[in-house]
Short mmCIF file of C-alpha atoms in Angstrom, two decimals:
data_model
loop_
_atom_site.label_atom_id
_atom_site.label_comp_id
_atom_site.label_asym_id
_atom_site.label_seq_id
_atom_site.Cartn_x
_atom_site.Cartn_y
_atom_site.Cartn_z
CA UNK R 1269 -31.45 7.58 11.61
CA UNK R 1270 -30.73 10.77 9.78
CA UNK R 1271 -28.40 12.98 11.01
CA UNK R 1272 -28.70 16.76 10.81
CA UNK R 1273 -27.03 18.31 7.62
CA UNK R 1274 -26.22 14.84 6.02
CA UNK R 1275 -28.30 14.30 2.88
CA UNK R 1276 -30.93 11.65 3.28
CA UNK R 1277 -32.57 9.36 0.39
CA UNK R 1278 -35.82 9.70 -1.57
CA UNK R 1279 -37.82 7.62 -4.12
CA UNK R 1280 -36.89 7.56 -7.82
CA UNK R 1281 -37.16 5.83 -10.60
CA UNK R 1282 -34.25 5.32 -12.88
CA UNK R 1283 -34.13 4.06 -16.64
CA UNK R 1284 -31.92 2.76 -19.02
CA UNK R 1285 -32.74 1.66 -22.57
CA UNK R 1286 -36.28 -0.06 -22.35
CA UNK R 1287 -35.08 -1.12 -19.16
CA UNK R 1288 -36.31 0.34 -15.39
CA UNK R 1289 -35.87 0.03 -11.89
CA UNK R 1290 -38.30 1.74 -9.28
CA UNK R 1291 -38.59 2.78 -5.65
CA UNK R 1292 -34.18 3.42 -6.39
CA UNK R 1293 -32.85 5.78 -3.59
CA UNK R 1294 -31.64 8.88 -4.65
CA UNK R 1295 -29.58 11.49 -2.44
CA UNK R 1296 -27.05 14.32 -3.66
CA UNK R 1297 -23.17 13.48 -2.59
CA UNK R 1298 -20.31 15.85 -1.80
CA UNK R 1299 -18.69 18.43 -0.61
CA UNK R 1300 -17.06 21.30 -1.86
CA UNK R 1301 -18.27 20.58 -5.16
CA UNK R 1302 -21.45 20.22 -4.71
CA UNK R 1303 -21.48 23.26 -2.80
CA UNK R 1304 -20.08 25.17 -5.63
CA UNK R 1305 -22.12 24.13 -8.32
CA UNK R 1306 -25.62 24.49 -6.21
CA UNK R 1307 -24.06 28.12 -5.70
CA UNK R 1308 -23.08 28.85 -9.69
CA UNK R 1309 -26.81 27.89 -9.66
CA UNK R 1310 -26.22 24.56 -11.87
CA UNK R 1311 -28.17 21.63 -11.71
CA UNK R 1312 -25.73 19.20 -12.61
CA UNK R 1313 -24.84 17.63 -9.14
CA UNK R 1314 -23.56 15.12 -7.92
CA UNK R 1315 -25.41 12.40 -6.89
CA UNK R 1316 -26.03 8.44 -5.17
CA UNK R 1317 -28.06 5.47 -6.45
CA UNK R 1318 -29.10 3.07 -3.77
CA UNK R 1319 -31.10 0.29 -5.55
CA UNK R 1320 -32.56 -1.47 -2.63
CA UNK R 1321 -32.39 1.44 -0.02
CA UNK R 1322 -35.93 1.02 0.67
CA UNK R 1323 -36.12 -2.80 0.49
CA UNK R 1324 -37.40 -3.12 4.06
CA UNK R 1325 -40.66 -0.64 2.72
CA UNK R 1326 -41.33 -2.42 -0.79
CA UNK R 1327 -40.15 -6.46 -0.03
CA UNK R 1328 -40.47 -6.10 -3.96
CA UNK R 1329 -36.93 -3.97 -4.34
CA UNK R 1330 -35.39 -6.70 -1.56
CA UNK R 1331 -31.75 -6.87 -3.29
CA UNK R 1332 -32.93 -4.84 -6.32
CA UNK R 1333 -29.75 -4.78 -8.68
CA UNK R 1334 -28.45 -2.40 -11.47
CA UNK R 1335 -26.96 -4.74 -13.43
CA UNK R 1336 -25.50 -6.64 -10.47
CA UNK R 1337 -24.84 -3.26 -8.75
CA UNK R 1338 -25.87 -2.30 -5.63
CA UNK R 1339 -25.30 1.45 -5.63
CA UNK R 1340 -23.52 3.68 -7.85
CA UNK R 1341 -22.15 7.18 -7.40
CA UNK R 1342 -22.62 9.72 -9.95
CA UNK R 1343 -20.22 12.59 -10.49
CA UNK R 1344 -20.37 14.92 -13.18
CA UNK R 1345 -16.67 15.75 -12.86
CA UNK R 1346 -16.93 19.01 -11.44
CA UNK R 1347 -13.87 21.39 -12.29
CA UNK R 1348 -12.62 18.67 -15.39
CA UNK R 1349 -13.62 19.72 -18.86
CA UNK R 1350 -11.78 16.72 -19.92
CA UNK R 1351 -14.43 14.02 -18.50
CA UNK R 1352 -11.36 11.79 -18.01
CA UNK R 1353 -9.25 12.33 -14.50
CA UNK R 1354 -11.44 10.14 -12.72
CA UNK R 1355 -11.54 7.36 -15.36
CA UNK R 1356 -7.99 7.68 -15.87
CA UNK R 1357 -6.46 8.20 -12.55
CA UNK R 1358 -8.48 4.97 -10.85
CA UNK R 1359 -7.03 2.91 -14.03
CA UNK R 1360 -3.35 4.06 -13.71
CA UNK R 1361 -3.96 2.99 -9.71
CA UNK R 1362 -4.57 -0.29 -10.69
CA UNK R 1363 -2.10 -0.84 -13.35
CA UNK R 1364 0.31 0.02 -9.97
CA UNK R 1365 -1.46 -2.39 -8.31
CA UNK R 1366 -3.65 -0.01 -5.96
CA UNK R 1367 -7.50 -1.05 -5.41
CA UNK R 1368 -9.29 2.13 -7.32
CA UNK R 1369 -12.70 1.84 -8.53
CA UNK R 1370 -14.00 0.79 -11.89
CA UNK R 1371 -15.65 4.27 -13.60
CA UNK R 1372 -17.89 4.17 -16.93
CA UNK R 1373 -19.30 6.94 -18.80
CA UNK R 1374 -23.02 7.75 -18.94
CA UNK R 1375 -25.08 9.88 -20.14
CA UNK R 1376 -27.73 11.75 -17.90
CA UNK R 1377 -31.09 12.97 -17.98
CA UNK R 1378 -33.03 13.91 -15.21
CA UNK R 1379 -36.55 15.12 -14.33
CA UNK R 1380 -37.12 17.52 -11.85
CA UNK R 1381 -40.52 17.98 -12.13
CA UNK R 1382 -40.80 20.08 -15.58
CA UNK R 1383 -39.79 16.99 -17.89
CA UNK R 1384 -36.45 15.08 -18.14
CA UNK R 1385 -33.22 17.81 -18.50
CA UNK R 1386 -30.22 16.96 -20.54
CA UNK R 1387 -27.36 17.31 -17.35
CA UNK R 1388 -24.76 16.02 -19.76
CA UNK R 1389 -21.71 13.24 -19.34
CA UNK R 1390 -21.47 11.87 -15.80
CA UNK R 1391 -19.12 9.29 -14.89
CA UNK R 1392 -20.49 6.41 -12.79
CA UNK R 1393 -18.00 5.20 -9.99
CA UNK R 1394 -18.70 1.76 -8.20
CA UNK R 1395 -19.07 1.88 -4.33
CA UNK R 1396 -16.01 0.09 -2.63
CA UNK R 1397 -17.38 -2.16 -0.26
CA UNK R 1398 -19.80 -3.84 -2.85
CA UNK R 1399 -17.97 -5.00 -5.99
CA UNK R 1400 -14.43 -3.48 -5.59
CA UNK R 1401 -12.68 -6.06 -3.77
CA UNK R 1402 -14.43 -8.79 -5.03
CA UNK R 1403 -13.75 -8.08 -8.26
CA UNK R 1404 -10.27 -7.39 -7.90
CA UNK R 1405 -8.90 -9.42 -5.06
CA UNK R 1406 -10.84 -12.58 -5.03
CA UNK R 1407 -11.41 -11.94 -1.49
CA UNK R 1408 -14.32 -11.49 0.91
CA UNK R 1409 -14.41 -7.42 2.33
CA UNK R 1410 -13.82 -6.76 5.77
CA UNK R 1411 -14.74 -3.68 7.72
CA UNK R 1412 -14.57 -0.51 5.22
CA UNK R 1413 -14.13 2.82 6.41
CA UNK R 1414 -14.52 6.73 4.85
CA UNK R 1415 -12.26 8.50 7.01
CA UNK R 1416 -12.08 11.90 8.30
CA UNK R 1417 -9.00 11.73 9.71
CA UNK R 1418 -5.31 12.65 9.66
CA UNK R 1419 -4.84 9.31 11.39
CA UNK R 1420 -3.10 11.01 14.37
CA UNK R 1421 -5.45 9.23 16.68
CA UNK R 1422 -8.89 7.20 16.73
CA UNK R 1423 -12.06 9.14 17.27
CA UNK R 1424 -15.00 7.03 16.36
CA UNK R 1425 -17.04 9.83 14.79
CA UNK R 1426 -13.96 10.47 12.29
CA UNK R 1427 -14.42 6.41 10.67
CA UNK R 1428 -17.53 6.17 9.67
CA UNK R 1429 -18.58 2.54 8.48
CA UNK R 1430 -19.72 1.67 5.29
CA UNK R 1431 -20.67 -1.44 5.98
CA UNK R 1432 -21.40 -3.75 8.95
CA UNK R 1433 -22.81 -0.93 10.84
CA UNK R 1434 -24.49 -2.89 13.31
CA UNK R 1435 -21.59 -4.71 14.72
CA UNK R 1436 -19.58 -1.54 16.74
CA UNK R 1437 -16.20 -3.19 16.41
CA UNK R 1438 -13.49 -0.82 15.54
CA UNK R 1439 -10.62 -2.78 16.83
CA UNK R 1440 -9.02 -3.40 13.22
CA UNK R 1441 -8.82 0.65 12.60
CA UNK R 1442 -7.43 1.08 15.99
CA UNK R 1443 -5.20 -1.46 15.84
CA UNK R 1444 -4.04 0.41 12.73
CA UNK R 1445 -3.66 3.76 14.62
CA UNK R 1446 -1.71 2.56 17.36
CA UNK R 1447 0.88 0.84 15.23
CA UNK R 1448 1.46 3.87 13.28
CA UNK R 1449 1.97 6.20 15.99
CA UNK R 1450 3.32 3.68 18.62
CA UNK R 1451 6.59 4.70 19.97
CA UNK R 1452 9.07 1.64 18.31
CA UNK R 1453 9.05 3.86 15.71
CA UNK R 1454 11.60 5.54 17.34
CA UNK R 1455 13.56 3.07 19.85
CA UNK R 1456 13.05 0.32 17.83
CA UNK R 1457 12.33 1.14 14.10
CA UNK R 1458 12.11 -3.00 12.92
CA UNK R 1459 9.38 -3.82 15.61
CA UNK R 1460 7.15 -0.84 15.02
CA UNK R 1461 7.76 -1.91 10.67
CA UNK R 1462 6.63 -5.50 11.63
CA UNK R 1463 3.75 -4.22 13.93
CA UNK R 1464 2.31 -2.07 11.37
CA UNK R 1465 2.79 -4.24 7.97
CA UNK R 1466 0.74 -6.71 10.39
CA UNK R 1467 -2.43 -4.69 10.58
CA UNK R 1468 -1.58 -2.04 7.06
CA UNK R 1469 -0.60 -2.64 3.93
CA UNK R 1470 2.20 -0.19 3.80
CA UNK R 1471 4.17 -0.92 0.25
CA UNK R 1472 0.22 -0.67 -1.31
CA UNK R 1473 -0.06 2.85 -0.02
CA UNK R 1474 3.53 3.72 -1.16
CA UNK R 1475 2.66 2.31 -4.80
CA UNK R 1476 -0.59 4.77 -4.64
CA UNK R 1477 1.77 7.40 -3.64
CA UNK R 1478 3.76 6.91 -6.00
CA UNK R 1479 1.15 7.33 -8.70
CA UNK R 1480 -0.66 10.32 -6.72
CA UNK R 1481 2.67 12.43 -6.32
CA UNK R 1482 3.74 11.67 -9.88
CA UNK R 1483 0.08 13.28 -11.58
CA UNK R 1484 -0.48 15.82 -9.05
CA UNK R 1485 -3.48 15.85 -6.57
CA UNK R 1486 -3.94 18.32 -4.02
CA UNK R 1487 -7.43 16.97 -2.99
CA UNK R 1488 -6.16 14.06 -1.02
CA UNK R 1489 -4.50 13.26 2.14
CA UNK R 1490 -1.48 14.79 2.97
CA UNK R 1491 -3.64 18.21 2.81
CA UNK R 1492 -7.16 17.18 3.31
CA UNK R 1493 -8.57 14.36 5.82
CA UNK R 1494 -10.91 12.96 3.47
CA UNK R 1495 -10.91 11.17 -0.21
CA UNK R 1496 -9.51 7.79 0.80
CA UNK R 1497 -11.39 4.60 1.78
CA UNK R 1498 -9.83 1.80 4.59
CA UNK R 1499 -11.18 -1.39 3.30
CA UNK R 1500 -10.33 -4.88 5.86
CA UNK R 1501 -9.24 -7.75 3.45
CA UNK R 1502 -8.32 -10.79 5.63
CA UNK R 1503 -7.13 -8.79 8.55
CA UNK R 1504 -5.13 -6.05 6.75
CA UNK R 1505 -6.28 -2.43 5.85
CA UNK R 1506 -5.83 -1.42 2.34
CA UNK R 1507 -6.15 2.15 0.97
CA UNK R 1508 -8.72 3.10 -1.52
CA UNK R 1509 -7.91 6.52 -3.05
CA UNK R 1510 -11.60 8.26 -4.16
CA UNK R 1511 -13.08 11.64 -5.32
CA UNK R 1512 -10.60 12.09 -8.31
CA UNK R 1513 -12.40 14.89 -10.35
CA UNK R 1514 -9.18 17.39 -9.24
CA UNK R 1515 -6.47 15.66 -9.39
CA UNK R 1516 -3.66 16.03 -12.35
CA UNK R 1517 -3.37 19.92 -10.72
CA UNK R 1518 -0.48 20.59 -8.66
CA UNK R 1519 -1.83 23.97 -7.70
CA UNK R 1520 -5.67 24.05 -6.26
CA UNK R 1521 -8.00 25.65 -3.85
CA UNK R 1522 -7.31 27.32 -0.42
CA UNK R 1523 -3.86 27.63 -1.93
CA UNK R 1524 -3.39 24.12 -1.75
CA UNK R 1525 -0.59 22.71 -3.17
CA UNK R 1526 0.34 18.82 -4.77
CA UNK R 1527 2.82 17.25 -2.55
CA UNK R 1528 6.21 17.39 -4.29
CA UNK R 1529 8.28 14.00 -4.74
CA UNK R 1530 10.46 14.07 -1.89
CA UNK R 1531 7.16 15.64 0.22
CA UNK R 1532 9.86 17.21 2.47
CA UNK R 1533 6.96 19.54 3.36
CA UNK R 1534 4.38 17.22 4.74
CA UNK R 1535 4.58 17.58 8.82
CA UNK R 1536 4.38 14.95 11.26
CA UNK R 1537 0.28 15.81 11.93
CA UNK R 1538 -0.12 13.57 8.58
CA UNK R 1539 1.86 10.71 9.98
CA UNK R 1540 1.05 7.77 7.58
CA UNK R 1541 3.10 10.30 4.52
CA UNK R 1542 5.48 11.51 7.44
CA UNK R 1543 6.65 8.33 9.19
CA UNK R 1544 6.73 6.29 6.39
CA UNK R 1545 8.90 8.31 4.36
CA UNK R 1546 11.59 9.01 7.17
CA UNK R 1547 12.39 5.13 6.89
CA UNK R 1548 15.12 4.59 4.15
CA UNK R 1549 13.77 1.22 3.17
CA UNK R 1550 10.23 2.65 2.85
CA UNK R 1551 11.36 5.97 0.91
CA UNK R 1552 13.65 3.74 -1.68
CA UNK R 1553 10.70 1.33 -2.20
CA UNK R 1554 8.36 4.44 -3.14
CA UNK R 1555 10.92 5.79 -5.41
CA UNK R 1556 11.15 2.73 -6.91
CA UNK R 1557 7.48 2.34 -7.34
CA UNK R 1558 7.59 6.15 -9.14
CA UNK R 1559 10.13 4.78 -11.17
CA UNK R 1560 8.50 1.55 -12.55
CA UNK R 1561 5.44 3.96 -12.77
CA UNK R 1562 6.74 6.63 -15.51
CA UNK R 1563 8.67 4.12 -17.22
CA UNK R 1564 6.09 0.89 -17.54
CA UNK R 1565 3.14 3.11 -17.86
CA UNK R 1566 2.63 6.83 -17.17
CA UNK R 1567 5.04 7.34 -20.94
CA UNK R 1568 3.71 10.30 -23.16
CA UNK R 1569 3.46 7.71 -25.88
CA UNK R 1570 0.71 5.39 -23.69
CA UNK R 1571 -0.91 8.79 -21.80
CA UNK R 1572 -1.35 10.21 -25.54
CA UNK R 1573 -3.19 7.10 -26.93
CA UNK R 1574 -5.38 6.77 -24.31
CA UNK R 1575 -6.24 10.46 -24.11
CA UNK R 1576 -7.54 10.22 -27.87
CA UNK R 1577 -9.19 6.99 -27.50
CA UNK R 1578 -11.60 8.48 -25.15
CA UNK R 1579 -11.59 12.07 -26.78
CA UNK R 1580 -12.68 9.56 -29.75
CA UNK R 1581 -15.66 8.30 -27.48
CA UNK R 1582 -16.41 11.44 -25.34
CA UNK R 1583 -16.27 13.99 -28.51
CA UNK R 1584 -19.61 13.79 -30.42
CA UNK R 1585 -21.20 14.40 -27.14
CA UNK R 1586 -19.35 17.85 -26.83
CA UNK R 1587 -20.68 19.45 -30.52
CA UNK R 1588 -22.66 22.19 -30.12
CA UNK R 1589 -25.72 20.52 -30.36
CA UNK R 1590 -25.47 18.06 -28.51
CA UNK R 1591 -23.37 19.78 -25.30
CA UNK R 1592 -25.25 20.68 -22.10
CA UNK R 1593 -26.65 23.76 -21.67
CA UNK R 1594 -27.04 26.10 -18.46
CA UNK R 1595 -28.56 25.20 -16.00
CA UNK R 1596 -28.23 21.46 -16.62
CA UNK R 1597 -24.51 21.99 -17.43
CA UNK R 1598 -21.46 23.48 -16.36
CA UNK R 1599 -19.46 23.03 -19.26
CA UNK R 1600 -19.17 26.33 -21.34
CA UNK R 1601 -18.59 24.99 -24.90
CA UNK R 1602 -17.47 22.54 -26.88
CA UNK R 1603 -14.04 24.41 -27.42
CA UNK R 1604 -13.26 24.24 -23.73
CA UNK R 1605 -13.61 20.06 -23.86
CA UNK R 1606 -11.03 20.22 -26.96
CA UNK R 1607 -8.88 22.55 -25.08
CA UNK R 1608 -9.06 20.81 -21.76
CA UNK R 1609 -7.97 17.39 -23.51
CA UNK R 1610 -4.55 19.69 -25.10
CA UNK R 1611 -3.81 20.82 -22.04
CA UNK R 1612 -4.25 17.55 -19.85
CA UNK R 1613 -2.02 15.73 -22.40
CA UNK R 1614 0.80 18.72 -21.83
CA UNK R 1615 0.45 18.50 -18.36
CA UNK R 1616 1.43 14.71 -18.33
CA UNK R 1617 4.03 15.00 -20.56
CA UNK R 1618 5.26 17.98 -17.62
CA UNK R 1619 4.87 15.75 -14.87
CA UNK R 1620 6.30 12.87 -16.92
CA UNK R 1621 9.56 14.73 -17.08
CA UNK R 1622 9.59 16.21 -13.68
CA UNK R 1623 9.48 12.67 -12.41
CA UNK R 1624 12.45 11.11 -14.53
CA UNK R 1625 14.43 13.97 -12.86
CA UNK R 1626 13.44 12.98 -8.65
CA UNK R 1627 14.52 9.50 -9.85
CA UNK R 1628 18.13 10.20 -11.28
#
């Protein structure tokens, strides 16, 4: 059933090539970016594909598949003239060994009634509870949660399930909650470690810190309650980080800030950043994590290749005849694309060097 202000799905059709799928659900996705690019009065949103969302209605679409997907979201990197945070950020989680999705670019056109409209580049992220841990684990998903949540304590309205909705079992996440803040922590430190590494995978989320504190990412917890994913594989909850599009920015809205290295500033009401970082053994594995990061694979040598193998890819779709145009796009000229890959390859190099000197 929908609920007020959440964005429901309707009936599309959706092509690719000479090939097409029908009776796809469509729905918009977001937050503040979609709110700000409704409001510039841009088309280009955000948006969900749900290829058997209305399977129980046509039988026919009963496990309808885009190319073995299930549902895809579509962002069209709202704030990044680059086109390649998201893409790059989920791969450098991986090569730390943190479950990110898989992201492709496409190409999107889009008819609103007057015709199909050019929106531009889009990249397509896979949903986490489908493919993601499959893929990349071998294993069979569990329970998977999108938070809204500090993770201070469980309210069911702040976890909502991606999966296995009809089965109201929340015991894993709460399990998860009451480790972290259970009171061992501080009369008996080894306990409340054992308790929680039984139910969390605590070094994963120290590797992913590792890699978020190093780029720079004030959209993310440890300022906002959202952009992370809890996904149950065989018992334990890993983290998923999500919504990338601002991230390599230390400085963002709200005057929001990237948490520095030592994250000396993060208080105790985002406990899973506060209480893990107080232990010495935790803090000297995620230093060592940043370390093996910048020096395996976050180098200005790799960062630079990769940044102009996809400028390679992403360029002859930012000339001037081919860019998007207002209203379809947000992107104000080719130049700024150029520009936006020069600045994001300074910006690594910056951060590069700023982490060699936290691990002295």
């Amino acid at each position: 059933d929908a609920v007020p202000g959440d964005p429901i799905y309707v009936e599309a059709s959706v092509t690719q090539d000479n090939f097409k799928w029908e009776k796809v659900g469509f729905r918009l996705k977001g937050n503040a970016s979609l709110s700000a690019i409704w409001k510039n009065g841009v088309y280009k949103l955000p948006f969900k594909l749900q290829f058997d969302e209305f399977e129980d209605k046509y039988p026919e679409t009963k496990n309808q598949r885009f190319y073995g997907f299930k549902e895809l979201a579509m962002v069209p990197s709202y704030g990044d003239n680059s086109f390649m945070k998201e893409k790059l950020l989920t791969n450098l989680y991986r090569k730390a060994g943190v479950l990110a999705c898989q992201v492709a670019y496409y190409k999107i056109f889009i008819d609103f009634g007057q015709g199909k409209k050019y929106c531009g580049m889009y990249q397509a992220i896979e949903t986490v509870e489908e493919h993601l841990v499959v893929t990349q684990t071998g294993k069979k998903v569990g329970n998977v949660y999108k938070p809204e949540s500090n993770l201070q304590t469980f309210v069911t309205s702040q976890f909502e399930k991606q999966n296995n909705k009809e089965i109201s079992d929340y015991s894993d996440i709460q399990a998860f909650i009451a480790a972290l803040n259970h009171s061992y922590r501080i009369g008996d430190r080894e306990t409340w470690k054992k308790q929680l590494e039984a139910v969390f995978n605590v070094k994963g989320f120290l590797k992913y810190l590792a890699v978020n504190n190093t780029v720079g990412n004030w959209d993310s917890y440890g300022q906002l309650t959202h952009n992370y994913f809890l996904v149950n594989i065989d018992g334990v909850l890993q983290w998923v980080p999500y919504d990338l599009n601002l991230s390599f920015q230390m400085k963002g809205g709200l005057n929001r800030t990237a948490l520095t290295f030592e994250m000396n500033e993060v208080k105790v009401q985002w406990p899973l950043i506060r209480y893990l970082i107080d232990d010495p053994e935790y803090f000297a594995f995620y230093k060592a994590s940043v370390k093996e990061f910048v020096e395996k694979t976050f180098t200005p040598a790799l960062m630079t290749d990769y940044l102009n193998k996809h400028k390679s890819v992403l360029a002859p779709h930012f000339t001037p005849n081919e860019i998007e145009k207002h209203p379809y796009g947000s992107i104000p000229n080719s130049q700024s694309f150029d520009q936006s890959v020069i600045d994001l390859d300074k910006y690594i190099k910056e951060r590069h060097a700023a982490a060699l000197d936290f691990i002295k």
